Amino acid sequence: MIHSLFLVNASGDIFLEKHWKSVVSRSVCDYFFEAQERATEPENVPPVIPTPHHYLISVLRHRIYFVAVIQSEVPPLFVIEFLHRVVDTFQDYFGVCTEAAIKDNVVVVYELLEEMLDNGFPLATESNILKELIKPPTILRTMVNTITGLTNVGEQLPTGQLSVVPWRRTGVKYTNNEAYFDVVEEIDAIIDKSGSTITAEIQGVIDACVKLTGMPDLTLSFMNPRLLDDVSFHPCVRFKRWEAERILSFIPPDGNFRLLSYHVSSQNLVAIPVYVKHNITFREGSSQGRFDLTLGPKQTMGKAVESVLVSSQLPRGVLNANLNPSQGTYTFDPVTKLLSWDVGKINPQKLPSLKGTMSLQAGASKPDENPTINIQFKIQQMAISGLKVNRLDMYGEKYKPFKGIKYMTKAGKFQVRT
Amino acid sequence: MTDSKYFTTTKKGEIFELKAELNSDKKEKKKEAVKKVIASMTVGKDVSALFPDVVNCMQTDNLELKKLVYLYLMNYAKSQPDMAIMAVNTFVKDCEDPNPLIRALAVRTMGCIRVDKITEYLCEPLRKCLKDEDPYVRKTAAVCVAKLHDINAQLVEDQGFLDTLKDLISDSNPMVVANAVAALSEIAESHPNSNLLDLNPQTINKLLTALNECTEWGQIFILDCLANYTPRDDRESQSICERVTPRLSHANSAVVLSAVKVLMKFMEMLPKDLDYYGTLLKKLAPPLVTLLSAEPELQYVALRNINLIVQRRPEILKHEMKVFFVKYNDPIYVKLEKLDIMIRLASQANIAQVLAELKEYATEVDVDFVRKAVRAIGRCAIKVEQSAERCVSTLLDLIQTKVNYVVQEAIVVIKDIFRKYPNKYESVIATLCENLDSLDEPEARAAMIWIVGEYAERIDNADELLESFLEGFHDESTQVQLQLLTAIVKLFLKKPTETQELVQQVLSLATQDSDNPDLRDRGYIYWRLLSTDPVAAKEVVLAEKPLISEETDLIEPTLLEELICHIGTLASVYHKPPSAFVEGSRGVQHKRLPGSAGSGESVDSPDPASAAGVTEAPPAVIPSQGDLLGDLLNLDLTPPTATGPPPAPSSGMQLGAMDLLGGGLDSLMGDESEPLGGDIGGSAAMGAGFGAAPAAMPASFNAPVSGGLDDLFDLGGSVGMPMGAYSPPKTVWLPAMKAKGLEISGTFARRAGVIQMEMTLTNKAMSVMTDFAIQFNRNSFGLAPAGPLQVLTPLSPNQSIEVSLPLSTVGPVMKMEPLTNLQVAVKNNIDVFYFSCQYPISMLFVEDGKMERQVFLATWKDIPNDNESQFQIKDCHLNSDAASNKLQGSNVFTIAKRTVEGQDMLYQSTKLTNGIWVLAELRVQAGNPNYTVSLKCRAPEVSQCVFQSYEAMLKN
């Protein structure tokens, strides 16, 4: 099981270590640093690194490496999942997961890590339970604690931990009972030079914020549940009921949680909400290149495409870019060669464009690689897969909750090759 | 205010100040002080000097303060064991606390204090906590047993904690069950042979029930444990699969992958025509695809496992090619894995798409990735024949880009394509030659030289091209030098008139000016060949080469099977069996996929014994790139006793030449100093030397040792006549298609105290085979040929010959997996072939394996119980005397017999060739066809093999 955990910052310093069994010397991280040095980019450090006596399994999040040390055969996914859970918990507790935040809350961090893992076995990883055991630090609570002498640590056994619904705490009370669901879909796509789709898939999630008194039992049904053939559920969802009736039936955790995530595969037809017309050319022998990019909406069911951000890694030979955006602003970093253009909202009547020239090193041969264009965007009130919630019902409690549902589509890894 | 204030006091008197604060009367001040101490500890400062002061704070009602002190204790108790005792009382008191949270916390912390003195005090509280009324305490205590075992294994066993832990598997609370399973699995890892997790249908049922209700982490432990179970039949297998399938929809990817492992393993037992089998296959694809949309680290592990899954069951993901397409900002380790899987999934149906993608990748920025993409195009060409032409033209397009490393990589793969489809794409050679000057990497240069040499007759200026390389001969790497030597010899044989000078030049460079023995040897061989008999030289050097196939980069089937059983583990990430790298796993049990029910597996071996165990493992064909190869190639193929070529005058010159390449070269090389240069065409001296070789052959060949069923054994016992040693039926070790027409099937037998390897060599090729020689790789018991392989006459097409090769056990020893695995190289005039087979361990039972009764008794007691393993032999209908007789035939000696309540207990001893004694107790009940064998041995690794032999011997 997991032996130790080291947190390493971007400059390669270990700023926190935690051991669950015997102490492993921090020199074990030298192997990690070696791998880090070899990797060209921070994210290219391999996630599993063997050393003579241990294995190092790491994840990189928020520019911090979480390096777990293991000694025996342990499923690596188990370790990686756990590390991600640690990061999520930190973020949940401190709002952000940065070196500063962790250092500022080092005692809470230690208490959390101790509570999450016992001898390398996961103990309590549900945020609901952890929050009952260890109260998240808030300015108000810190002040109250200093005045009254109370502590951050709960005195009671977390009740949820042993019930049949371990994810929900008992005795929940709200004056306003509300349940909100966000259907968020990210579209991943690769579009080739000519504009045709090579692959496109949708990663969807339904995130919920449920603040309901007592032990509500909810059912959520869809207009078109057939779309969901590849789903991962929160443990609260009754799988049998889904299999038989395609209805989500569950007793929700208290607060924010991810009800399900789903995947609409590349085999289904996926609508592509934007198109790009591009013309990026370099001529042999000339020290100038042409850059011409136009964006336009398609298949958006009349909804506006917003928060559009275009970025592209231009070839190394490009010295500078002199471009003219029809709207928004653009930047070009001559060191990293990253071009980014903050477009904003696409107006279908007047399509945004970015045109101009790129200057190349004089005398250099024309670059070999073609830049790929990365596009980010958001479309409100639409799920691109067409998924629609039919109704939400509550059983087990008498009051009438307030219900709400929101849809949104975002670009995930949306890439256009040129 | 934040915790960072705890870091700010770094003045000199820090420790002193903290000490004062810790001893303060004010609770608040105390707590702040402890927090400061903890903060210092986390950044690696030594605050152990404060130990007594911190421990004094432990007796408090404040839960947070208590937890902080516990944190401190866990960190420093090891360095201050005497002081740690001070804390024991508080721990024991806390274990009785009315609040279960405190009880659990106390037992948890005590387990983390790795001090021997404390562990003694831990036992009583732990025992109570394991039976606590509160499940939260029980589940914490279960993990504590594993901790204690890690510190003091003997103590845990003596105190009976293991049994209590086993009882917890039946606990009513699913979390307790999950933790008990997790603890037992961890303990079992350091005790590979103990039956800690005794899985039977009842426990499986309990685990499956708990699986639905426990936390995600508990599900992982339970699924991994389930994967070790072997269902009794396909119905049980199906019902487990049905109950595990819902786990595929779990949000935790580790749960998903563990479920995939269970399903992949149990699927093996389902008949393929079952509807459910098809349903299951369909259900496996979506969760695997979903894993690829997770974080890159998860993707990486998932991809490594998918790589195994697509090799075992390509049908699962055959329609999902697109999800493996590479995004330009994927981390490099994800890109490379995706590429590998794309090639594995490439088929005629999707090859166009794949090629378009690969071509796109070849223009990316990352050099490693680009290279691999170009190589991938070559692999596609070799894998999908229909696509070869398109691949070649894609590669030519890439060569036109003139990007240096792309060109070099393309040339290397085009060489491979030539070797797969000879005489098809040679038209592109001209384009390749244009890029000759830009090649600066040895591999690319060697590939280009090979191409020029191989197709010298079609390249007008081949001699000029090769000559240009020759100028810097000494600066080239060995790889290039060897290629150049061969290429020029080929050229000479094709165009002898114009290139005489060139060949002399390269031969003298290789033989006289080089320090590299390989190069020199190769140079001399060519030289002599050319000078002796150009016709023979032509046959040797320009012989038709075997085609290469895509199988070379597949994982060897037996390894693949084992890895499938380890999906989701480190083994699956490294594609190595767990025994190869996990530290501290002594003698890891090899896992096998269960055989499918009612499949045609035993069609070619109707003998029940073949299904029973001994010959269960089909001989594995070793891929040419396995690590074994290196080992075997280093061996001199012809053992010293067989230096002479066999008398085969009819086959004349050609055979002699072949032998020159294999064995007795040394004797011919005596006159190395005088170069035989110039007069190519056969000098008299050389001819004589050549002819002398057959004369040097040993005058008398030992007659093959006759098989001796009639040989009498030293019976020495009271139990009638033995029936001769058991020998399994012959199985095919080396199929003809893997060995250019040579088929070898064989078995092992022990006759008159000599181990015999009995083989049938069949020539299924069109030409005569001669010059057989055999060599073994190092193996567990040092088996080695005791004489040369006796094939006296050339083997004509469609002829079979029976050979019996006596073996000795004095060869070099190396532990093999499985233990009785034997890797063999066989050479003939065509090539060298490698195969591996398994011998029944009963071959190694020696004749003097009968132990004195007293010695037996003492030894039995002396061997620790850990080393005892028990097995069941089912459906054996012999009575105890007959069984004893039968076993004695194979040198398993019955020392004593006892009858208790109608049950015959036979006490038996066996000795292996390397002196290992195996003691056995065989229990036979009249009328019950199921025997129980208990084996005790100082080297418990052999038990499994011995048991298999028992089963085979008794059932034969």
Short mmCIF file of N, CA and C in Angstrom, two decimals, chain B residues 849-955:
data_model
loop_
_atom_site.label_atom_id
_atom_site.label_comp_id
_atom_site.label_asym_id
_atom_site.label_seq_id
_atom_site.Cartn_x
_atom_site.Cartn_y
_atom_site.Cartn_z
N GLY B 849 16.34 -42.41 -3.13
CA GLY B 849 15.52 -41.43 -2.43
C GLY B 849 14.75 -42.02 -1.26
N LYS B 850 15.20 -43.15 -0.78
CA LYS B 850 14.45 -43.74 0.33
C LYS B 850 15.10 -43.33 1.64
N MET B 851 14.33 -42.71 2.49
CA MET B 851 14.85 -42.20 3.75
C MET B 851 14.66 -43.23 4.84
N GLU B 852 15.55 -43.20 5.81
CA GLU B 852 15.36 -44.03 7.00
C GLU B 852 14.13 -43.53 7.75
N ARG B 853 13.45 -44.45 8.41
CA ARG B 853 12.22 -44.04 9.12
C ARG B 853 12.48 -42.94 10.14
N GLN B 854 13.57 -43.14 10.93
CA GLN B 854 13.84 -42.17 11.99
C GLN B 854 14.17 -40.81 11.40
N VAL B 855 15.01 -40.89 10.37
CA VAL B 855 15.41 -39.65 9.73
C VAL B 855 14.17 -38.93 9.19
N PHE B 856 13.31 -39.73 8.60
CA PHE B 856 12.08 -39.17 8.03
C PHE B 856 11.29 -38.43 9.11
N LEU B 857 11.13 -39.11 10.24
CA LEU B 857 10.35 -38.53 11.32
C LEU B 857 10.95 -37.21 11.79
N ALA B 858 12.27 -37.27 11.97
CA ALA B 858 12.96 -36.08 12.48
C ALA B 858 12.86 -34.94 11.45
N THR B 859 13.08 -35.32 10.20
CA THR B 859 13.05 -34.28 9.16
C THR B 859 11.67 -33.65 9.07
N TRP B 860 10.66 -34.53 9.11
CA TRP B 860 9.29 -34.02 9.01
C TRP B 860 9.02 -32.97 10.09
N LYS B 861 9.50 -33.30 11.31
CA LYS B 861 9.26 -32.35 12.40
C LYS B 861 10.10 -31.09 12.21
N ASP B 862 11.24 -31.30 11.64
CA ASP B 862 12.21 -30.22 11.55
C ASP B 862 11.79 -29.14 10.56
N ILE B 863 11.14 -29.58 9.49
CA ILE B 863 10.75 -28.60 8.47
C ILE B 863 9.59 -27.77 9.00
N PRO B 864 9.70 -26.47 8.94
CA PRO B 864 8.63 -25.63 9.51
C PRO B 864 7.30 -25.85 8.79
N ASN B 865 6.24 -25.66 9.55
CA ASN B 865 4.91 -25.90 8.99
C ASN B 865 4.58 -25.01 7.81
N ASP B 866 5.24 -23.88 7.79
CA ASP B 866 5.02 -22.94 6.67
C ASP B 866 5.28 -23.60 5.33
N ASN B 867 6.22 -24.53 5.38
CA ASN B 867 6.64 -25.14 4.12
C ASN B 867 5.73 -26.28 3.69
N GLU B 868 4.72 -26.54 4.48
CA GLU B 868 3.84 -27.64 4.12
C GLU B 868 2.78 -27.15 3.17
N SER B 869 2.54 -27.90 2.14
CA SER B 869 1.42 -27.52 1.29
C SER B 869 0.58 -28.75 1.02
N GLN B 870 -0.70 -28.52 0.92
CA GLN B 870 -1.61 -29.64 0.79
C GLN B 870 -2.33 -29.57 -0.55
N PHE B 871 -2.48 -30.70 -1.16
CA PHE B 871 -3.15 -30.73 -2.46
C PHE B 871 -4.16 -31.86 -2.49
N GLN B 872 -5.09 -31.74 -3.39
CA GLN B 872 -6.10 -32.78 -3.58
C GLN B 872 -5.87 -33.43 -4.93
N ILE B 873 -5.94 -34.75 -4.94
CA ILE B 873 -5.94 -35.43 -6.23
C ILE B 873 -7.31 -36.04 -6.40
N LYS B 874 -7.98 -35.64 -7.43
CA LYS B 874 -9.36 -36.09 -7.58
C LYS B 874 -9.43 -37.29 -8.52
N ASP B 875 -10.48 -38.09 -8.32
CA ASP B 875 -10.81 -39.18 -9.24
C ASP B 875 -9.65 -40.13 -9.48
N CYS B 876 -9.07 -40.61 -8.42
CA CYS B 876 -8.02 -41.59 -8.58
C CYS B 876 -8.53 -42.87 -7.93
N HIS B 877 -8.58 -43.92 -8.70
CA HIS B 877 -9.26 -45.10 -8.20
C HIS B 877 -8.33 -46.23 -7.81
N LEU B 878 -7.16 -45.94 -7.38
CA LEU B 878 -6.23 -46.99 -6.96
C LEU B 878 -6.38 -47.18 -5.47
N ASN B 879 -6.09 -48.37 -4.99
CA ASN B 879 -6.02 -48.49 -3.55
C ASN B 879 -4.61 -48.11 -3.11
N SER B 880 -4.40 -48.04 -1.82
CA SER B 880 -3.15 -47.45 -1.35
C SER B 880 -1.94 -48.28 -1.81
N ASP B 881 -2.07 -49.61 -1.84
CA ASP B 881 -0.92 -50.42 -2.26
C ASP B 881 -0.57 -50.18 -3.72
N ALA B 882 -1.62 -50.18 -4.53
CA ALA B 882 -1.38 -49.95 -5.96
C ALA B 882 -0.74 -48.59 -6.17
N ALA B 883 -1.23 -47.60 -5.43
CA ALA B 883 -0.67 -46.26 -5.57
C ALA B 883 0.80 -46.26 -5.17
N SER B 884 1.06 -46.92 -4.05
CA SER B 884 2.43 -46.98 -3.55
C SER B 884 3.34 -47.63 -4.58
N ASN B 885 2.85 -48.72 -5.18
CA ASN B 885 3.60 -49.43 -6.22
C ASN B 885 3.92 -48.52 -7.39
N LYS B 886 2.88 -47.88 -7.79
CA LYS B 886 2.99 -47.03 -8.97
C LYS B 886 4.01 -45.91 -8.74
N LEU B 887 3.94 -45.34 -7.55
CA LEU B 887 4.84 -44.23 -7.25
C LEU B 887 6.28 -44.71 -7.13
N GLN B 888 6.42 -45.93 -6.58
CA GLN B 888 7.78 -46.43 -6.41
C GLN B 888 8.48 -46.57 -7.75
N GLY B 889 7.66 -46.90 -8.77
CA GLY B 889 8.23 -46.99 -10.11
C GLY B 889 8.90 -45.70 -10.52
N SER B 890 8.47 -44.61 -9.98
CA SER B 890 9.06 -43.32 -10.32
C SER B 890 9.93 -42.80 -9.19
N ASN B 891 10.40 -43.71 -8.35
CA ASN B 891 11.32 -43.34 -7.27
C ASN B 891 10.69 -42.49 -6.19
N VAL B 892 9.40 -42.70 -5.95
CA VAL B 892 8.80 -42.12 -4.75
C VAL B 892 8.63 -43.29 -3.81
N PHE B 893 9.34 -43.28 -2.67
CA PHE B 893 9.42 -44.46 -1.84
C PHE B 893 8.52 -44.34 -0.63
N THR B 894 7.77 -45.41 -0.40
CA THR B 894 6.92 -45.42 0.77
C THR B 894 7.75 -45.90 1.95
N ILE B 895 7.79 -45.09 3.00
CA ILE B 895 8.61 -45.41 4.17
C ILE B 895 7.77 -46.16 5.18
N ALA B 896 6.55 -45.71 5.33
CA ALA B 896 5.68 -46.33 6.33
C ALA B 896 4.25 -46.15 5.91
N LYS B 897 3.42 -47.00 6.50
CA LYS B 897 2.01 -46.91 6.18
C LYS B 897 1.24 -47.05 7.48
N ARG B 898 0.23 -46.27 7.65
CA ARG B 898 -0.55 -46.29 8.87
C ARG B 898 -2.01 -46.29 8.45
N THR B 899 -2.85 -47.00 9.18
CA THR B 899 -4.26 -46.97 8.84
C THR B 899 -5.03 -46.42 10.03
N VAL B 900 -5.69 -45.34 9.83
CA VAL B 900 -6.47 -44.73 10.91
C VAL B 900 -7.90 -44.57 10.42
N GLU B 901 -8.79 -45.19 11.08
CA GLU B 901 -10.23 -45.08 10.78
C GLU B 901 -10.51 -45.27 9.30
N GLY B 902 -10.01 -46.36 8.77
CA GLY B 902 -10.29 -46.68 7.38
C GLY B 902 -9.53 -45.81 6.40
N GLN B 903 -8.65 -44.95 6.90
CA GLN B 903 -7.91 -44.08 6.00
C GLN B 903 -6.46 -44.54 6.01
N ASP B 904 -5.93 -44.81 4.85
CA ASP B 904 -4.53 -45.22 4.77
C ASP B 904 -3.65 -43.98 4.64
N MET B 905 -2.66 -43.89 5.53
CA MET B 905 -1.72 -42.79 5.41
C MET B 905 -0.39 -43.36 4.96
N LEU B 906 0.08 -42.94 3.80
CA LEU B 906 1.38 -43.40 3.30
C LEU B 906 2.38 -42.28 3.52
N TYR B 907 3.50 -42.65 4.14
CA TYR B 907 4.54 -41.64 4.33
C TYR B 907 5.64 -41.92 3.32
N GLN B 908 5.95 -40.95 2.53
CA GLN B 908 6.83 -41.20 1.40
C GLN B 908 7.95 -40.18 1.32
N SER B 909 9.03 -40.61 0.74
CA SER B 909 10.15 -39.67 0.57
C SER B 909 10.66 -39.74 -0.86
N THR B 910 11.22 -38.65 -1.29
CA THR B 910 11.76 -38.54 -2.64
C THR B 910 12.97 -37.63 -2.57
N LYS B 911 13.94 -37.93 -3.38
CA LYS B 911 15.08 -37.03 -3.41
C LYS B 911 15.29 -36.55 -4.83
N LEU B 912 15.53 -35.28 -4.99
CA LEU B 912 15.78 -34.73 -6.32
C LEU B 912 17.27 -34.80 -6.63
N THR B 913 17.59 -34.69 -7.88
CA THR B 913 18.99 -34.80 -8.30
C THR B 913 19.89 -33.80 -7.60
N ASN B 914 19.34 -32.66 -7.23
CA ASN B 914 20.20 -31.69 -6.56
C ASN B 914 20.16 -31.83 -5.05
N GLY B 915 19.64 -32.98 -4.56
CA GLY B 915 19.74 -33.28 -3.14
C GLY B 915 18.60 -32.73 -2.30
N ILE B 916 17.62 -32.15 -2.92
CA ILE B 916 16.47 -31.67 -2.16
C ILE B 916 15.59 -32.86 -1.82
N TRP B 917 15.25 -32.97 -0.55
CA TRP B 917 14.33 -34.04 -0.14
C TRP B 917 12.91 -33.50 -0.12
N VAL B 918 12.00 -34.31 -0.60
CA VAL B 918 10.59 -33.95 -0.49
C VAL B 918 9.91 -35.06 0.30
N LEU B 919 9.25 -34.67 1.39
CA LEU B 919 8.55 -35.65 2.19
C LEU B 919 7.06 -35.49 1.92
N ALA B 920 6.37 -36.64 1.91
CA ALA B 920 4.96 -36.55 1.56
C ALA B 920 4.13 -37.43 2.47
N GLU B 921 2.94 -36.98 2.69
CA GLU B 921 1.97 -37.82 3.38
C GLU B 921 0.77 -37.95 2.43
N LEU B 922 0.46 -39.19 2.06
CA LEU B 922 -0.61 -39.42 1.10
C LEU B 922 -1.75 -40.08 1.84
N ARG B 923 -2.89 -39.44 1.83
CA ARG B 923 -4.04 -40.01 2.54
C ARG B 923 -5.01 -40.60 1.55
N VAL B 924 -5.30 -41.88 1.73
CA VAL B 924 -6.19 -42.57 0.80
C VAL B 924 -7.30 -43.19 1.62
N GLN B 925 -8.51 -42.88 1.27
CA GLN B 925 -9.64 -43.47 1.98
C GLN B 925 -10.32 -44.45 1.05
N ALA B 926 -10.56 -45.64 1.57
CA ALA B 926 -11.18 -46.64 0.72
C ALA B 926 -12.52 -46.12 0.22
N GLY B 927 -12.76 -46.27 -1.06
CA GLY B 927 -14.04 -45.86 -1.62
C GLY B 927 -14.11 -44.38 -1.94
N ASN B 928 -13.11 -43.63 -1.54
CA ASN B 928 -13.13 -42.20 -1.88
C ASN B 928 -12.06 -41.93 -2.94
N PRO B 929 -12.46 -41.51 -4.11
CA PRO B 929 -11.48 -41.34 -5.19
C PRO B 929 -10.60 -40.11 -4.99
N ASN B 930 -10.83 -39.33 -3.96
CA ASN B 930 -10.03 -38.12 -3.79
C ASN B 930 -8.92 -38.34 -2.77
N TYR B 931 -7.70 -38.22 -3.21
CA TYR B 931 -6.56 -38.36 -2.31
C TYR B 931 -6.16 -36.99 -1.79
N THR B 932 -5.53 -36.99 -0.62
CA THR B 932 -4.95 -35.74 -0.14
C THR B 932 -3.44 -35.94 -0.01
N VAL B 933 -2.69 -35.06 -0.59
CA VAL B 933 -1.23 -35.14 -0.47
C VAL B 933 -0.76 -33.93 0.32
N SER B 934 0.04 -34.17 1.36
CA SER B 934 0.69 -33.06 2.05
C SER B 934 2.17 -33.16 1.77
N LEU B 935 2.74 -32.11 1.28
CA LEU B 935 4.15 -32.14 0.92
C LEU B 935 4.91 -31.21 1.84
N LYS B 936 6.05 -31.70 2.29
CA LYS B 936 6.90 -30.86 3.13
C LYS B 936 8.29 -30.87 2.52
N CYS B 937 8.85 -29.73 2.40
CA CYS B 937 10.15 -29.67 1.76
C CYS B 937 10.84 -28.39 2.19
N ARG B 938 12.15 -28.44 2.29
CA ARG B 938 12.86 -27.22 2.71
C ARG B 938 12.82 -26.17 1.62
N ALA B 939 12.62 -26.62 0.40
CA ALA B 939 12.50 -25.65 -0.69
C ALA B 939 11.07 -25.73 -1.20
N PRO B 940 10.18 -24.97 -0.60
CA PRO B 940 8.75 -25.16 -0.89
C PRO B 940 8.38 -24.83 -2.34
N GLU B 941 9.29 -24.20 -3.06
CA GLU B 941 8.94 -23.87 -4.45
C GLU B 941 8.66 -25.11 -5.29
N VAL B 942 9.30 -26.23 -4.90
CA VAL B 942 9.13 -27.41 -5.75
C VAL B 942 7.81 -28.12 -5.50
N SER B 943 7.15 -27.77 -4.38
CA SER B 943 5.97 -28.54 -4.00
C SER B 943 4.94 -28.63 -5.11
N GLN B 944 4.65 -27.48 -5.70
CA GLN B 944 3.64 -27.45 -6.75
C GLN B 944 3.98 -28.43 -7.88
N CYS B 945 5.23 -28.42 -8.30
CA CYS B 945 5.65 -29.32 -9.38
C CYS B 945 5.55 -30.77 -8.95
N VAL B 946 5.99 -31.02 -7.70
CA VAL B 946 5.96 -32.40 -7.23
C VAL B 946 4.53 -32.90 -7.20
N PHE B 947 3.65 -32.01 -6.74
CA PHE B 947 2.25 -32.41 -6.69
C PHE B 947 1.74 -32.76 -8.08
N GLN B 948 2.09 -31.93 -9.04
CA GLN B 948 1.63 -32.20 -10.40
C GLN B 948 2.12 -33.55 -10.89
N SER B 949 3.37 -33.85 -10.51
CA SER B 949 3.91 -35.15 -10.89
C SER B 949 3.16 -36.27 -10.22
N TYR B 950 2.84 -36.09 -8.94
CA TYR B 950 2.07 -37.09 -8.22
C TYR B 950 0.80 -37.40 -8.99
N GLU B 951 0.13 -36.34 -9.35
CA GLU B 951 -1.15 -36.52 -10.02
C GLU B 951 -0.94 -37.27 -11.33
N ALA B 952 0.08 -36.85 -12.06
CA ALA B 952 0.33 -37.48 -13.35
C ALA B 952 0.72 -38.94 -13.18
N MET B 953 1.57 -39.22 -12.18
CA MET B 953 2.03 -40.59 -12.00
C MET B 953 0.89 -41.50 -11.58
N LEU B 954 0.04 -40.98 -10.69
CA LEU B 954 -1.03 -41.82 -10.17
C LEU B 954 -2.10 -42.08 -11.22
N LYS B 955 -2.31 -41.12 -12.06
CA LYS B 955 -3.41 -41.28 -13.02
C LYS B 955 -2.96 -41.99 -14.28
#
